[in-house]
PDB file of C-alpha atoms in Angstrom:
ATOM      1  CA  UNK A   6     235.114 250.995 166.801  1.00  0.00           C
ATOM      2  CA  UNK A   7     238.615 252.378 167.441  1.00  0.00           C
ATOM      3  CA  UNK A   8     237.132 255.648 168.706  1.00  0.00           C
ATOM      4  CA  UNK A   9     234.915 253.757 171.152  1.00  0.00           C
ATOM      5  CA  UNK A  10     237.877 251.780 172.505  1.00  0.00           C
ATOM      6  CA  UNK A  11     239.912 254.954 172.921  1.00  0.00           C
ATOM      7  CA  UNK A  12     237.046 256.718 174.711  1.00  0.00           C
ATOM      8  CA  UNK A  13     236.555 253.738 177.028  1.00  0.00           C
ATOM      9  CA  UNK A  14     240.260 253.754 177.911  1.00  0.00           C
ATOM     10  CA  UNK A  15     240.136 257.508 178.533  1.00  0.00           C
ATOM     11  CA  UNK A  16     237.115 257.162 180.809  1.00  0.00           C
ATOM     12  CA  UNK A  17     238.797 254.330 182.702  1.00  0.00           C
ATOM     13  CA  UNK A  18     241.930 256.436 183.179  1.00  0.00           C
ATOM     14  CA  UNK A  19     239.893 259.369 184.475  1.00  0.00           C
ATOM     15  CA  UNK A  20     237.937 257.145 186.867  1.00  0.00           C
ATOM     16  CA  UNK A  21     241.169 255.706 188.297  1.00  0.00           C
ATOM     17  CA  UNK A  22     242.616 259.184 188.694  1.00  0.00           C
ATOM     18  CA  UNK A  23     239.485 260.551 190.402  1.00  0.00           C
ATOM     19  CA  UNK A  24     239.259 257.509 192.672  1.00  0.00           C
ATOM     20  CA  UNK A  25     242.899 257.798 193.737  1.00  0.00           C
ATOM     21  CA  UNK A  26     242.584 261.553 194.282  1.00  0.00           C
ATOM     22  CA  UNK A  27     239.509 261.195 196.487  1.00  0.00           C
ATOM     23  CA  UNK A  28     241.135 258.412 198.513  1.00  0.00           C
ATOM     24  CA  UNK A  29     244.336 260.424 198.995  1.00  0.00           C
ATOM     25  CA  UNK A  30     242.414 263.523 200.087  1.00  0.00           C
ATOM     26  CA  UNK A  31     240.279 261.483 202.471  1.00  0.00           C
ATOM     27  CA  UNK A  32     243.343 259.862 204.023  1.00  0.00           C
ATOM     28  CA  UNK A  33     245.190 263.183 204.159  1.00  0.00           C
ATOM     29  CA  UNK A  34     242.351 264.645 206.242  1.00  0.00           C
ATOM     30  CA  UNK A  35     242.093 261.410 208.255  1.00  0.00           C
ATOM     31  CA  UNK A  36     238.488 260.880 207.337  1.00  0.00           C
ATOM     32  CA  UNK A  37     236.801 257.480 207.226  1.00  0.00           C
ATOM     33  CA  UNK A  38     234.589 256.385 204.346  1.00  0.00           C
ATOM     34  CA  UNK A  39     231.614 256.663 206.672  1.00  0.00           C
ATOM     35  CA  UNK A  40     232.452 260.257 207.619  1.00  0.00           C
ATOM     36  CA  UNK A  41     232.828 261.360 204.003  1.00  0.00           C
ATOM     37  CA  UNK A  42     229.607 259.571 203.013  1.00  0.00           C
ATOM     38  CA  UNK A  43     227.669 261.290 205.798  1.00  0.00           C
ATOM     39  CA  UNK A  44     228.963 264.691 204.708  1.00  0.00           C
ATOM     40  CA  UNK A  45     228.312 264.055 201.004  1.00  0.00           C
ATOM     41  CA  UNK A  46     225.030 262.227 201.548  1.00  0.00           C
ATOM     42  CA  UNK A  47     226.018 259.236 199.427  1.00  0.00           C
ATOM     43  CA  UNK A  48     226.186 255.533 200.261  1.00  0.00           C
ATOM     44  CA  UNK A  49     229.355 253.844 201.495  1.00  0.00           C
ATOM     45  CA  UNK A  50     229.121 251.371 198.651  1.00  0.00           C
ATOM     46  CA  UNK A  51     229.096 254.219 196.125  1.00  0.00           C
ATOM     47  CA  UNK A  52     232.180 255.870 197.622  1.00  0.00           C
ATOM     48  CA  UNK A  53     234.007 252.543 197.743  1.00  0.00           C
ATOM     49  CA  UNK A  54     233.243 251.956 194.061  1.00  0.00           C
ATOM     50  CA  UNK A  55     234.371 255.502 193.175  1.00  0.00           C
ATOM     51  CA  UNK A  56     237.667 255.120 195.030  1.00  0.00           C
ATOM     52  CA  UNK A  57     238.305 251.793 193.305  1.00  0.00           C
ATOM     53  CA  UNK A  58     237.341 253.089 189.835  1.00  0.00           C
ATOM     54  CA  UNK A  59     234.462 250.631 189.580  1.00  0.00           C
ATOM     55  CA  UNK A  60     231.817 253.112 188.505  1.00  0.00           C
ATOM     56  CA  UNK A  61     231.340 256.292 186.522  1.00  0.00           C
ATOM     57  CA  UNK A  62     230.457 259.309 188.633  1.00  0.00           C
ATOM     58  CA  UNK A  63     228.272 262.320 187.933  1.00  0.00           C
ATOM     59  CA  UNK A  64     229.600 265.836 188.386  1.00  0.00           C
ATOM     60  CA  UNK A  65     226.926 266.396 191.009  1.00  0.00           C
ATOM     61  CA  UNK A  66     228.290 263.538 193.117  1.00  0.00           C
ATOM     62  CA  UNK A  67     231.859 264.716 192.617  1.00  0.00           C
ATOM     63  CA  UNK A  68     230.863 268.223 193.730  1.00  0.00           C
ATOM     64  CA  UNK A  69     229.345 266.752 196.922  1.00  0.00           C
ATOM     65  CA  UNK A  70     232.519 264.747 197.565  1.00  0.00           C
ATOM     66  CA  UNK A  71     234.744 267.758 196.958  1.00  0.00           C
ATOM     67  CA  UNK A  72     232.687 269.766 199.442  1.00  0.00           C
ATOM     68  CA  UNK A  73     232.874 266.921 201.966  1.00  0.00           C
ATOM     69  CA  UNK A  74     236.653 266.837 201.580  1.00  0.00           C
ATOM     70  CA  UNK A  75     236.975 270.616 201.912  1.00  0.00           C
ATOM     71  CA  UNK A  76     238.286 271.266 198.396  1.00  0.00           C
ATOM     72  CA  UNK A  77     236.936 272.772 195.186  1.00  0.00           C
ATOM     73  CA  UNK A  78     235.652 270.580 192.385  1.00  0.00           C
ATOM     74  CA  UNK A  79     238.500 271.765 190.148  1.00  0.00           C
ATOM     75  CA  UNK A  80     241.011 270.456 192.701  1.00  0.00           C
ATOM     76  CA  UNK A  81     239.898 266.907 191.922  1.00  0.00           C
ATOM     77  CA  UNK A  82     241.000 267.382 188.284  1.00  0.00           C
ATOM     78  CA  UNK A  83     243.988 269.656 188.839  1.00  0.00           C
ATOM     79  CA  UNK A  84     246.768 267.220 187.906  1.00  0.00           C
ATOM     80  CA  UNK A  85     244.842 264.975 185.524  1.00  0.00           C
ATOM     81  CA  UNK A  86     246.606 264.398 182.201  1.00  0.00           C
ATOM     82  CA  UNK A  87     249.469 266.657 183.268  1.00  0.00           C
ATOM     83  CA  UNK A  88     252.583 266.114 181.104  1.00  0.00           C
ATOM     84  CA  UNK A  89     255.393 264.216 182.782  1.00  0.00           C
ATOM     85  CA  UNK A  90     258.220 266.357 184.086  1.00  0.00           C
ATOM     86  CA  UNK A  91     261.432 266.565 182.090  1.00  0.00           C
ATOM     87  CA  UNK A  92     263.655 268.440 184.512  1.00  0.00           C
ATOM     88  CA  UNK A  93     267.408 267.960 184.501  1.00  0.00           C
ATOM     89  CA  UNK A  94     269.169 267.919 187.874  1.00  0.00           C
ATOM     90  CA  UNK A  95     272.902 268.536 188.139  1.00  0.00           C
ATOM     91  CA  UNK A  96     274.101 268.084 191.707  1.00  0.00           C
ATOM     92  CA  UNK A  97     276.701 270.360 193.234  1.00  0.00           C
ATOM     93  CA  UNK A  98     280.136 269.622 191.818  1.00  0.00           C
ATOM     94  CA  UNK A  99     278.791 267.321 189.089  1.00  0.00           C
ATOM     95  CA  UNK A 100     278.601 269.772 186.181  1.00  0.00           C
ATOM     96  CA  UNK A 101     280.547 268.582 183.144  1.00  0.00           C
ATOM     97  CA  UNK A 102     283.940 270.297 182.989  1.00  0.00           C
ATOM     98  CA  UNK A 103     284.577 271.789 179.584  1.00  0.00           C
ATOM     99  CA  UNK A 104     287.432 273.649 177.945  1.00  0.00           C
ATOM    100  CA  UNK A 105     286.590 276.795 176.028  1.00  0.00           C
ATOM    101  CA  UNK A 106     288.831 277.872 173.191  1.00  0.00           C
ATOM    102  CA  UNK A 107     291.649 280.145 174.370  1.00  0.00           C
ATOM    103  CA  UNK A 108     291.491 279.264 178.054  1.00  0.00           C
ATOM    104  CA  UNK A 109     294.624 278.137 179.829  1.00  0.00           C
ATOM    105  CA  UNK A 110     295.358 277.140 183.400  1.00  0.00           C
ATOM    106  CA  UNK A 111     293.402 278.806 186.170  1.00  0.00           C
ATOM    107  CA  UNK A 112     290.040 278.808 184.368  1.00  0.00           C
ATOM    108  CA  UNK A 113     287.517 276.085 185.199  1.00  0.00           C
ATOM    109  CA  UNK A 114     284.233 275.869 183.286  1.00  0.00           C
ATOM    110  CA  UNK A 115     281.448 273.566 184.446  1.00  0.00           C
ATOM    111  CA  UNK A 116     278.467 273.196 182.127  1.00  0.00           C
ATOM    112  CA  UNK A 117     275.351 273.020 184.327  1.00  0.00           C
ATOM    113  CA  UNK A 118     272.800 271.780 181.759  1.00  0.00           C
ATOM    114  CA  UNK A 119     273.023 269.663 178.649  1.00  0.00           C
ATOM    115  CA  UNK A 120     270.663 270.041 175.705  1.00  0.00           C
ATOM    116  CA  UNK A 121     269.265 266.648 174.770  1.00  0.00           C
ATOM    117  CA  UNK A 122     267.422 267.762 171.656  1.00  0.00           C
ATOM    118  CA  UNK A 123     268.645 268.756 168.225  1.00  0.00           C
ATOM    119  CA  UNK A 124     268.806 272.481 169.057  1.00  0.00           C
ATOM    120  CA  UNK A 125     270.833 274.297 171.685  1.00  0.00           C
ATOM    121  CA  UNK A 126     268.885 277.176 173.228  1.00  0.00           C
ATOM    122  CA  UNK A 127     271.180 278.179 176.078  1.00  0.00           C
ATOM    123  CA  UNK A 128     274.352 277.194 177.927  1.00  0.00           C
ATOM    124  CA  UNK A 129     274.779 277.859 181.658  1.00  0.00           C
ATOM    125  CA  UNK A 130     278.358 277.751 182.976  1.00  0.00           C
ATOM    126  CA  UNK A 131     279.795 277.971 186.478  1.00  0.00           C
ATOM    127  CA  UNK A 132     283.193 279.607 185.977  1.00  0.00           C
ATOM    128  CA  UNK A 133     285.997 279.696 188.524  1.00  0.00           C
ATOM    129  CA  UNK A 134     289.284 281.597 188.197  1.00  0.00           C
ATOM    130  CA  UNK A 135     292.171 281.173 190.611  1.00  0.00           C
ATOM    131  CA  UNK A 136     295.363 282.084 188.724  1.00  0.00           C
ATOM    132  CA  UNK A 137     296.165 285.791 188.543  1.00  0.00           C
ATOM    133  CA  UNK A 138     299.078 285.281 186.130  1.00  0.00           C
ATOM    134  CA  UNK A 139     296.950 283.813 183.360  1.00  0.00           C
ATOM    135  CA  UNK A 140     296.758 285.401 179.930  1.00  0.00           C
ATOM    136  CA  UNK A 141     293.073 286.145 179.461  1.00  0.00           C
ATOM    137  CA  UNK A 142     291.170 284.879 176.423  1.00  0.00           C
ATOM    138  CA  UNK A 143     288.726 286.924 174.379  1.00  0.00           C
ATOM    139  CA  UNK A 144     285.444 285.354 173.292  1.00  0.00           C
ATOM    140  CA  UNK A 145     282.951 285.979 170.510  1.00  0.00           C
ATOM    141  CA  UNK A 146     279.818 283.914 170.011  1.00  0.00           C
ATOM    142  CA  UNK A 147     276.207 284.288 168.836  1.00  0.00           C
ATOM    143  CA  UNK A 148     273.427 285.205 171.237  1.00  0.00           C
ATOM    144  CA  UNK A 149     273.256 287.146 174.475  1.00  0.00           C
ATOM    145  CA  UNK A 150     275.354 286.430 177.565  1.00  0.00           C
ATOM    146  CA  UNK A 151     274.390 287.067 181.183  1.00  0.00           C
ATOM    147  CA  UNK A 152     276.993 287.053 183.978  1.00  0.00           C
ATOM    148  CA  UNK A 153     276.204 286.948 187.690  1.00  0.00           C
ATOM    149  CA  UNK A 154     279.058 287.332 190.184  1.00  0.00           C
ATOM    150  CA  UNK A 155     279.178 284.956 193.138  1.00  0.00           C
ATOM    151  CA  UNK A 156     282.633 285.462 194.603  1.00  0.00           C
ATOM    152  CA  UNK A 157     285.698 287.696 194.167  1.00  0.00           C
ATOM    153  CA  UNK A 158     286.192 290.804 192.038  1.00  0.00           C
ATOM    154  CA  UNK A 159     286.945 291.035 188.338  1.00  0.00           C
ATOM    155  CA  UNK A 160     287.299 293.702 185.697  1.00  0.00           C
ATOM    156  CA  UNK A 161     285.458 292.430 182.645  1.00  0.00           C
ATOM    157  CA  UNK A 162     285.804 293.828 179.144  1.00  0.00           C
ATOM    158  CA  UNK A 163     283.050 294.052 176.546  1.00  0.00           C
ATOM    159  CA  UNK A 164     284.063 295.829 173.369  1.00  0.00           C
ATOM    160  CA  UNK A 165     285.761 299.077 174.336  1.00  0.00           C
ATOM    161  CA  UNK A 166     284.245 299.202 177.847  1.00  0.00           C
ATOM    162  CA  UNK A 167     285.335 297.555 181.090  1.00  0.00           C
ATOM    163  CA  UNK A 168     283.139 296.801 184.096  1.00  0.00           C
ATOM    164  CA  UNK A 169     284.019 296.105 187.725  1.00  0.00           C
ATOM    165  CA  UNK A 170     282.026 293.085 188.883  1.00  0.00           C
ATOM    166  CA  UNK A 171     281.628 292.189 192.561  1.00  0.00           C
ATOM    167  CA  UNK A 172     279.434 289.581 194.313  1.00  0.00           C
ATOM    168  CA  UNK A 173     275.788 290.238 193.484  1.00  0.00           C
ATOM    169  CA  UNK A 174     276.572 292.235 190.333  1.00  0.00           C
ATOM    170  CA  UNK A 175     275.292 291.142 186.931  1.00  0.00           C
ATOM    171  CA  UNK A 176     276.268 292.028 183.389  1.00  0.00           C
ATOM    172  CA  UNK A 177     274.287 291.346 180.201  1.00  0.00           C
ATOM    173  CA  UNK A 178     275.752 291.863 176.741  1.00  0.00           C
ATOM    174  CA  UNK A 179     275.806 290.802 173.081  1.00  0.00           C
ATOM    175  CA  UNK A 180     278.016 287.791 172.582  1.00  0.00           C
ATOM    176  CA  UNK A 181     279.190 288.728 169.080  1.00  0.00           C
ATOM    177  CA  UNK A 182     281.215 291.668 170.445  1.00  0.00           C
ATOM    178  CA  UNK A 183     284.671 290.636 171.779  1.00  0.00           C
ATOM    179  CA  UNK A 184     284.556 290.117 175.541  1.00  0.00           C
ATOM    180  CA  UNK A 185     286.376 288.448 178.379  1.00  0.00           C
ATOM    181  CA  UNK A 186     288.250 288.997 181.668  1.00  0.00           C
ATOM    182  CA  UNK A 187     290.454 292.091 181.741  1.00  0.00           C
ATOM    183  CA  UNK A 188     291.856 291.942 185.271  1.00  0.00           C
ATOM    184  CA  UNK A 189     291.431 289.605 188.227  1.00  0.00           C
ATOM    185  CA  UNK A 190     291.232 291.852 191.264  1.00  0.00           C
ATOM    186  CA  UNK A 191     290.270 289.569 194.141  1.00  0.00           C
ATOM    187  CA  UNK A 192     290.695 285.787 194.011  1.00  0.00           C
ATOM    188  CA  UNK A 193     289.153 283.290 193.931  1.00  0.00           C
ATOM    189  CA  UNK A 194     286.587 284.442 191.390  1.00  0.00           C
ATOM    190  CA  UNK A 195     283.384 282.499 190.762  1.00  0.00           C
ATOM    191  CA  UNK A 196     280.497 283.554 188.536  1.00  0.00           C
ATOM    192  CA  UNK A 197     277.618 282.190 186.511  1.00  0.00           C
ATOM    193  CA  UNK A 198     277.643 282.812 182.770  1.00  0.00           C
ATOM    194  CA  UNK A 199     274.504 281.983 180.813  1.00  0.00           C
ATOM    195  CA  UNK A 200     274.534 282.211 177.030  1.00  0.00           C
ATOM    196  CA  UNK A 201     271.134 282.450 175.355  1.00  0.00           C
ATOM    197  CA  UNK A 202     270.871 281.740 171.644  1.00  0.00           C
ATOM    198  CA  UNK A 203     267.979 283.393 169.792  1.00  0.00           C
ATOM    199  CA  UNK A 204     268.790 281.011 166.951  1.00  0.00           C
ATOM    200  CA  UNK A 205     270.666 277.742 167.489  1.00  0.00           C
ATOM    201  CA  UNK A 206     274.418 278.122 166.824  1.00  0.00           C
ATOM    202  CA  UNK A 207     275.974 276.282 163.916  1.00  0.00           C
ATOM    203  CA  UNK A 208     278.171 273.502 165.228  1.00  0.00           C
ATOM    204  CA  UNK A 209     281.675 273.540 163.764  1.00  0.00           C
TER     205      UNK A 209
END
């Protein structure tokens, strides 16, 4: 009995979706019910019932309707049962400002995405530097870090090597090797830093 109820609900959901899709396509192409019925060779009453989810429809009829609307049959089902989106939007200037260990004045870190689950897979930061007299911190952390320069020039150290980064340059490196700014060459400096964790870090 439960399976029958579930199947009936599923069929009803599909009929509503198909009906709404056909109506939206018809209205998008500025076609009347009569025009679509003439093209598909079905009755106006049938199309009205389909659009209002009042009847089950054969694939043959749906194929005729798709052809009449100038789309493929698969288009009618394209977004059916699609998972809801779970995107996270952070508007310009609204990233959460955070303080990383060892940073002093002149460094601003804005976290651009916040993990809402139990595991942290990555951390994207927008970093700005505007104080040339600052003592630079050195960082070590699990995972891989990717830096993309947006503004200014900086000499960045990773291990025993230093790299000159200018707008448009990128640098990718292991986070467990000591790294950090070596010299601020042209201010202000702005870059993206994205840390990817292959395994979630242990929170201290």
